Every structure is written in structure tokens, then in C-alpha cells.
Amino acid sequence: MAEDRLSALLDAAVDAMILADERGRITRFNRAAEVLFCYTPSEVMGENLSMLMPAPYRQEHDGYLLRYQKTQQARIIGIGRQVVAQRKDGSTVPIELSVGEFIKGKERGYVGILRDISERLRQQSQLKRQADELRVIFENAPTPILITSLDGQIIKANRACCALLGRSEAEMLRNSQLDLLHPDDRATARQQLDELGAEQPASRYEWRYLRADGTVVHTTNYAAFSVESDQQAPLLISEIVDRSALLSAE
């Protein structure tokens, strides 16, 4: 009865669960493990756990188990880590592995909980690729773009923005956007930016910036209030259009 209950609990688990004796021979193999490794229980019962590992971990497994039993110095047992497992067809899959040890009388063994994390890693890789693409687009955009906090502190400035204002990126990051404006425009700009929010997420402003050499740049700013997630502080994204040449021509 207790045996049936244990089997039912193991098979109901979402994660793959494998039990092994002190020599690392498989004693239980739940349904999730069958799906993960494409083995049936009859194919793995009594076999060494190393059959589920690719080289070189397969050859090192028994030595690691003996070393742990002699020294009690764990590298995986009781710690958990990301490793690579091998399916029946020889293909590999990244997994999150947690191993626990159990002792019942003179009997000693191990229980492993394995979770397939290939989809998680794929999504992380995709997000990183998208972030890299956006970074390249931002840096190389021909239009000056400025990203600031709500209080105006500059967080990012692309190359076109740095070139327009004649300042290095490091110098830009040391300043507030308001510090770069003509002194006569700062109070009005502060009031205008304070009005941006959920009810007014974007607006257009006519501001004058001061270049590093003191010359004035007449611009049209398209500012937008941006909230990426609940965990991140809102940002202000400004697209800056240089109108100096147009005003001179007029």
C-alpha cells in the first residue's frame, strides 16, 4: 500500500524524479523522467545513472560518487546546479538538477529532481538577441535620442545626440537633461516634463540646448513617457530634431 502510494506520488510529479541506490544504480524512474529521457523504466532499472549523462561526465560520475561518500564534500548533492543530460537517442538537453541524499537504517540512496530548461534558455537567448539588436539600432540611429529618468538625469544618449551637443557620452551621463538646456528654457522645460505621465504620455517641445562650446542649438523635442514594467522606474525618451539651420534660413 505504501509502495503504491509512493509510486503514485512520483508519477504525479511534474518534474522528472529518479531514485538511485548508494552505488548510483537506478531504483525508480517516474513518468516525467520517461518523457524527458525517452526510456521506459524497464530499460533503466538497475542501470548506472551515468547512462543519462554525456561524455565526459559519464566517465567521471562513479569517481565523484565515491569521493563524496569518503569526504562528504558535495559538488551537486544538496546544492543543485545546471547540467547537461543525454536522452536515449543520444541528443542532449540542459537541465536544472537538484540531488538529495536519504538514509533509512542501513539503506542509503539518492533522489534527483530534474527540470528541462531548454525552453527557458531559448527565451533568454532570444531576449538577449533582441536587446542587442535594439542597442545597435539605438546607437546608430541618425536622429539624436536621449533617455532620462523622470527627474531628467541622463541614462543613455546615442552617438547622434552626443555629436549634436558636442559632448562625449561620459560627459552626457554626468548631467541632467535640464542642465544642457539654455538657462532661460529650464524652468519651462521642468514644468512641461512634470506634466508627462499616463494621461499625457507624449508631447512636443521647442527647446534650446547649449553645446559644449557654448553655442546654441534650436531643437524640437518629441518626448514620451515610457513604462517598461512594474518593477522598473518610468523613463522619458526624447527624440531631438535640430532646427538651427532651418531657423537661420528663415
CSV table of C-alpha atoms in Angstrom, one decimal:
chain,number,residue,atom,x,y,z
A,1,MET,CA,0.0,0.0,0.0
A,2,ALA,CA,2.8,2.4,1.0
A,3,GLU,CA,4.7,1.4,-2.1
A,4,ASP,CA,1.7,2.1,-4.4
A,5,ARG,CA,1.2,5.5,-2.8
A,6,LEU,CA,4.9,6.4,-3.3
A,7,SER,CA,4.7,5.3,-7.0
A,8,ALA,CA,1.6,7.4,-7.5
A,9,LEU,CA,3.2,10.4,-5.9
A,10,LEU,CA,6.3,10.1,-8.1
A,11,ASP,CA,4.3,9.7,-11.2
A,12,ALA,CA,2.2,12.7,-10.4
A,13,ALA,CA,5.2,15.0,-10.2
A,14,VAL,CA,5.7,17.5,-13.0
A,15,ASP,CA,9.5,17.3,-12.8
A,16,ALA,CA,11.5,14.2,-13.7
A,17,MET,CA,12.4,12.3,-10.5
A,18,ILE,CA,15.0,9.5,-10.3
A,19,LEU,CA,15.9,7.4,-7.3
A,20,ALA,CA,19.2,5.5,-7.1
A,21,ASP,CA,21.0,3.4,-4.5
A,22,GLU,CA,24.3,4.2,-2.9
A,23,ARG,CA,26.2,2.8,-5.9
A,24,GLY,CA,24.3,5.0,-8.3
A,25,ARG,CA,22.0,2.3,-9.7
A,26,ILE,CA,18.6,3.5,-10.7
A,27,THR,CA,15.8,2.1,-8.5
A,28,ARG,CA,12.9,4.4,-9.6
A,29,PHE,CA,12.1,6.3,-12.7
A,30,ASN,CA,8.9,8.4,-12.8
A,31,ARG,CA,6.7,9.2,-15.8
A,32,ALA,CA,8.2,12.7,-16.3
A,33,ALA,CA,11.6,11.1,-16.5
A,34,GLU,CA,10.3,8.7,-19.1
A,35,VAL,CA,9.2,11.7,-21.2
A,36,LEU,CA,12.4,13.6,-20.6
A,37,PHE,CA,14.8,10.7,-21.5
A,38,CYS,CA,12.6,8.6,-23.8
A,39,TYR,CA,13.4,5.5,-21.8
A,40,THR,CA,11.0,3.1,-20.2
A,41,PRO,CA,11.5,2.1,-16.6
A,42,SER,CA,12.4,-1.5,-17.6
A,43,GLU,CA,15.3,-0.1,-19.7
A,44,VAL,CA,16.9,1.8,-16.9
A,45,MET,CA,16.1,-0.1,-13.7
A,46,GLY,CA,19.4,-1.3,-12.1
A,47,GLU,CA,21.5,0.6,-14.6
A,48,ASN,CA,24.1,3.2,-13.6
A,49,LEU,CA,22.9,6.8,-13.5
A,50,SER,CA,25.8,7.6,-15.8
A,51,MET,CA,23.8,6.3,-18.7
A,52,LEU,CA,21.8,9.5,-18.6
A,53,MET,CA,24.9,11.7,-18.9
A,54,PRO,CA,27.0,12.6,-21.9
A,55,ALA,CA,30.8,12.4,-22.0
A,56,PRO,CA,32.9,13.3,-20.1
A,57,TYR,CA,30.5,13.4,-17.2
A,58,ARG,CA,29.5,9.8,-17.8
A,59,GLN,CA,33.1,8.6,-17.1
A,60,GLU,CA,33.5,10.8,-14.1
A,61,HIS,CA,30.3,10.0,-12.3
A,62,ASP,CA,31.3,6.9,-10.3
A,63,GLY,CA,34.5,8.6,-9.1
A,64,TYR,CA,32.5,11.7,-8.0
A,65,LEU,CA,30.1,9.4,-6.1
A,66,LEU,CA,32.9,7.6,-4.3
A,67,ARG,CA,34.7,10.8,-3.5
A,68,TYR,CA,31.5,12.2,-1.9
A,69,GLN,CA,31.0,9.1,0.2
A,70,LYS,CA,34.5,9.3,1.5
A,71,THR,CA,34.8,13.1,2.0
A,72,GLN,CA,31.2,14.3,2.2
A,73,GLN,CA,32.3,17.2,0.1
A,74,ALA,CA,29.4,17.9,-2.3
A,75,ARG,CA,29.5,19.4,-5.7
A,76,ILE,CA,25.9,18.7,-6.7
A,77,ILE,CA,24.3,16.7,-3.8
A,78,GLY,CA,22.4,19.1,-1.6
A,79,ILE,CA,23.4,22.0,-3.8
A,80,GLY,CA,21.8,21.8,-7.2
A,81,ARG,CA,23.1,23.2,-10.5
A,82,GLN,CA,22.6,23.4,-14.2
A,83,VAL,CA,24.0,20.4,-16.1
A,84,VAL,CA,23.5,18.5,-19.4
A,85,ALA,CA,21.6,15.2,-19.7
A,86,GLN,CA,21.6,12.7,-22.5
A,87,ARG,CA,18.4,11.1,-24.0
A,88,LYS,CA,18.1,7.6,-25.3
A,89,ASP,CA,18.7,8.8,-28.9
A,90,GLY,CA,22.0,10.5,-27.9
A,91,SER,CA,20.7,14.0,-28.0
A,92,THR,CA,21.4,16.3,-25.1
A,93,VAL,CA,19.2,18.6,-23.1
A,94,PRO,CA,20.1,21.3,-20.5
A,95,ILE,CA,18.5,20.6,-17.1
A,96,GLU,CA,18.3,22.0,-13.7
A,97,LEU,CA,19.4,19.3,-11.3
A,98,SER,CA,18.8,19.0,-7.6
A,99,VAL,CA,20.1,15.9,-5.7
A,100,GLY,CA,19.2,14.9,-2.2
A,101,GLU,CA,20.6,12.0,-0.1
A,102,PHE,CA,18.4,9.8,2.1
A,103,ILE,CA,19.4,7.3,4.7
A,104,LYS,CA,16.9,4.7,6.1
A,105,GLY,CA,18.6,2.3,8.5
A,106,LYS,CA,21.4,0.8,6.7
A,107,GLU,CA,20.0,1.7,3.3
A,108,ARG,CA,21.4,4.8,1.6
A,109,GLY,CA,20.4,6.3,-1.6
A,110,TYR,CA,19.8,9.5,-3.7
A,111,VAL,CA,16.9,11.2,-5.2
A,112,GLY,CA,17.4,13.5,-8.2
A,113,ILE,CA,14.9,16.1,-9.4
A,114,LEU,CA,15.4,17.2,-13.0
A,115,ARG,CA,13.8,20.0,-14.9
A,116,ASP,CA,14.2,20.6,-18.6
A,117,ILE,CA,15.3,24.2,-19.0
A,118,SER,CA,15.9,24.3,-22.8
A,119,GLU,CA,12.8,26.5,-23.4
A,120,ARG,CA,13.9,28.9,-20.7
A,121,LEU,CA,17.4,29.2,-22.1
A,122,ARG,CA,15.9,29.6,-25.6
A,123,GLN,CA,13.8,32.5,-24.4
A,124,GLN,CA,16.7,34.1,-22.6
A,125,SER,CA,18.8,33.8,-25.7
A,126,GLN,CA,16.1,35.4,-27.8
A,127,LEU,CA,15.7,38.3,-25.3
A,128,LYS,CA,19.4,38.9,-25.3
A,129,ARG,CA,19.5,38.9,-29.1
A,130,GLN,CA,16.6,41.3,-29.3
A,131,ALA,CA,18.3,43.6,-26.7
A,132,ASP,CA,21.5,43.5,-28.7
A,133,GLU,CA,19.6,44.4,-31.9
A,134,LEU,CA,17.8,47.3,-30.1
A,135,ARG,CA,21.1,48.6,-28.7
A,136,VAL,CA,22.7,48.6,-32.2
A,137,ILE,CA,19.6,50.4,-33.6
A,138,PHE,CA,19.7,53.0,-30.8
A,139,GLU,CA,23.4,53.7,-31.0
A,140,ASN,CA,23.4,54.0,-34.8
A,141,ALA,CA,20.1,55.9,-35.3
A,142,PRO,CA,20.7,59.0,-37.4
A,143,THR,CA,18.3,61.0,-35.1
A,144,PRO,CA,19.6,62.2,-31.7
A,145,ILE,CA,17.9,60.2,-28.9
A,146,LEU,CA,18.1,60.8,-25.2
A,147,ILE,CA,16.8,58.6,-22.4
A,148,THR,CA,16.4,60.1,-19.0
A,149,SER,CA,14.8,59.4,-15.6
A,150,LEU,CA,11.7,61.4,-14.6
A,151,ASP,CA,13.9,63.9,-12.8
A,152,GLY,CA,15.9,64.5,-16.0
A,153,GLN,CA,19.1,62.5,-15.2
A,154,ILE,CA,20.5,61.2,-18.4
A,155,ILE,CA,20.7,57.4,-18.6
A,156,LYS,CA,21.6,56.9,-22.3
A,157,ALA,CA,22.5,59.2,-25.2
A,158,ASN,CA,23.1,57.8,-28.6
A,159,ARG,CA,26.0,58.9,-30.9
A,160,ALA,CA,23.9,61.3,-32.9
A,161,CYS,CA,22.9,63.1,-29.7
A,162,CYS,CA,26.5,63.3,-28.4
A,163,ALA,CA,27.6,64.7,-31.8
A,164,LEU,CA,24.7,67.3,-31.8
A,165,LEU,CA,25.7,68.7,-28.4
A,166,GLY,CA,29.4,68.3,-28.9
A,167,ARG,CA,29.9,66.2,-25.8
A,168,SER,CA,31.2,62.7,-25.0
A,169,GLU,CA,28.9,60.0,-23.8
A,170,ALA,CA,30.6,60.1,-20.4
A,171,GLU,CA,30.0,63.8,-20.1
A,172,MET,CA,26.4,63.4,-21.1
A,173,LEU,CA,25.8,60.8,-18.4
A,174,ARG,CA,27.2,63.2,-15.7
A,175,ASN,CA,24.4,65.7,-16.5
A,176,SER,CA,20.7,66.2,-16.2
A,177,GLN,CA,18.9,67.0,-19.5
A,178,LEU,CA,17.8,70.3,-17.9
A,179,ASP,CA,21.5,71.2,-17.3
A,180,LEU,CA,22.1,71.1,-21.0
A,181,LEU,CA,19.3,73.5,-21.9
A,182,HIS,CA,19.6,77.2,-22.3
A,183,PRO,CA,19.1,78.7,-18.8
A,184,ASP,CA,16.1,80.6,-20.0
A,185,ASP,CA,14.3,77.4,-21.0
A,186,ARG,CA,15.0,75.3,-17.9
A,187,ALA,CA,12.1,76.3,-15.7
A,188,THR,CA,9.6,75.9,-18.5
A,189,ALA,CA,11.1,72.5,-19.6
A,190,ARG,CA,10.9,71.3,-16.0
A,191,GLN,CA,7.2,72.2,-15.8
A,192,GLN,CA,6.5,70.5,-19.2
A,193,LEU,CA,8.2,67.3,-18.3
A,194,ASP,CA,6.4,67.1,-15.0
A,195,GLU,CA,3.1,67.0,-16.9
A,196,LEU,CA,4.1,63.9,-18.8
A,197,GLY,CA,2.6,60.7,-17.5
A,198,ALA,CA,-0.2,58.1,-18.1
A,199,GLU,CA,-2.7,60.8,-19.1
A,200,GLN,CA,-0.3,62.7,-21.3
A,201,PRO,CA,2.3,60.1,-22.4
A,202,ALA,CA,3.9,62.2,-25.2
A,203,SER,CA,4.3,65.8,-26.2
A,204,ARG,CA,6.4,68.1,-28.4
A,205,TYR,CA,8.5,71.0,-27.1
A,206,GLU,CA,10.7,73.8,-28.6
A,207,TRP,CA,13.9,73.9,-26.6
A,208,ARG,CA,17.3,75.4,-26.9
A,209,TYR,CA,20.4,73.3,-25.9
A,210,LEU,CA,23.9,74.6,-25.2
A,211,ARG,CA,26.7,72.8,-26.9
A,212,ALA,CA,30.0,72.2,-25.1
A,213,ASP,CA,31.5,75.2,-26.8
A,214,GLY,CA,28.6,77.4,-25.7
A,215,THR,CA,26.8,77.8,-29.0
A,216,VAL,CA,23.0,77.4,-29.0
A,217,VAL,CA,21.1,74.6,-30.8
A,218,HIS,CA,17.4,75.3,-31.5
A,219,THR,CA,15.5,72.0,-31.4
A,220,THR,CA,12.1,70.4,-31.5
A,221,ASN,CA,11.9,67.6,-28.8
A,222,TYR,CA,9.4,64.8,-29.1
A,223,ALA,CA,9.3,63.4,-25.5
A,224,ALA,CA,7.5,60.3,-24.5
A,225,PHE,CA,6.7,58.7,-21.1
A,226,SER,CA,7.7,55.1,-21.1
A,227,VAL,CA,6.9,52.3,-18.5
A,228,GLU,CA,8.6,49.0,-19.4
A,229,SER,CA,7.3,47.0,-16.4
A,230,ASP,CA,6.0,47.4,-12.9
A,231,GLN,CA,9.5,46.6,-11.5
A,232,GLN,CA,11.3,49.3,-13.4
A,233,ALA,CA,11.1,53.0,-12.9
A,234,PRO,CA,9.4,55.1,-15.7
A,235,LEU,CA,11.7,56.7,-18.3
A,236,LEU,CA,11.5,59.7,-20.6
A,237,ILE,CA,12.6,59.1,-24.2
A,238,SER,CA,13.3,62.2,-26.2
A,239,GLU,CA,13.9,62.5,-30.0
A,240,ILE,CA,15.8,65.7,-30.7
A,241,VAL,CA,15.4,67.4,-34.1
A,242,ASP,CA,18.0,70.2,-34.8
A,243,ARG,CA,16.1,73.2,-36.2
A,244,SER,CA,19.0,75.7,-36.2
A,245,ALA,CA,19.7,75.5,-39.9
A,246,LEU,CA,16.0,75.9,-40.7
A,247,LEU,CA,15.7,79.0,-38.4
A,248,SER,CA,18.8,80.5,-40.0
A,249,ALA,CA,17.4,80.0,-43.5
A,250,GLU,CA,14.1,81.6,-42.4
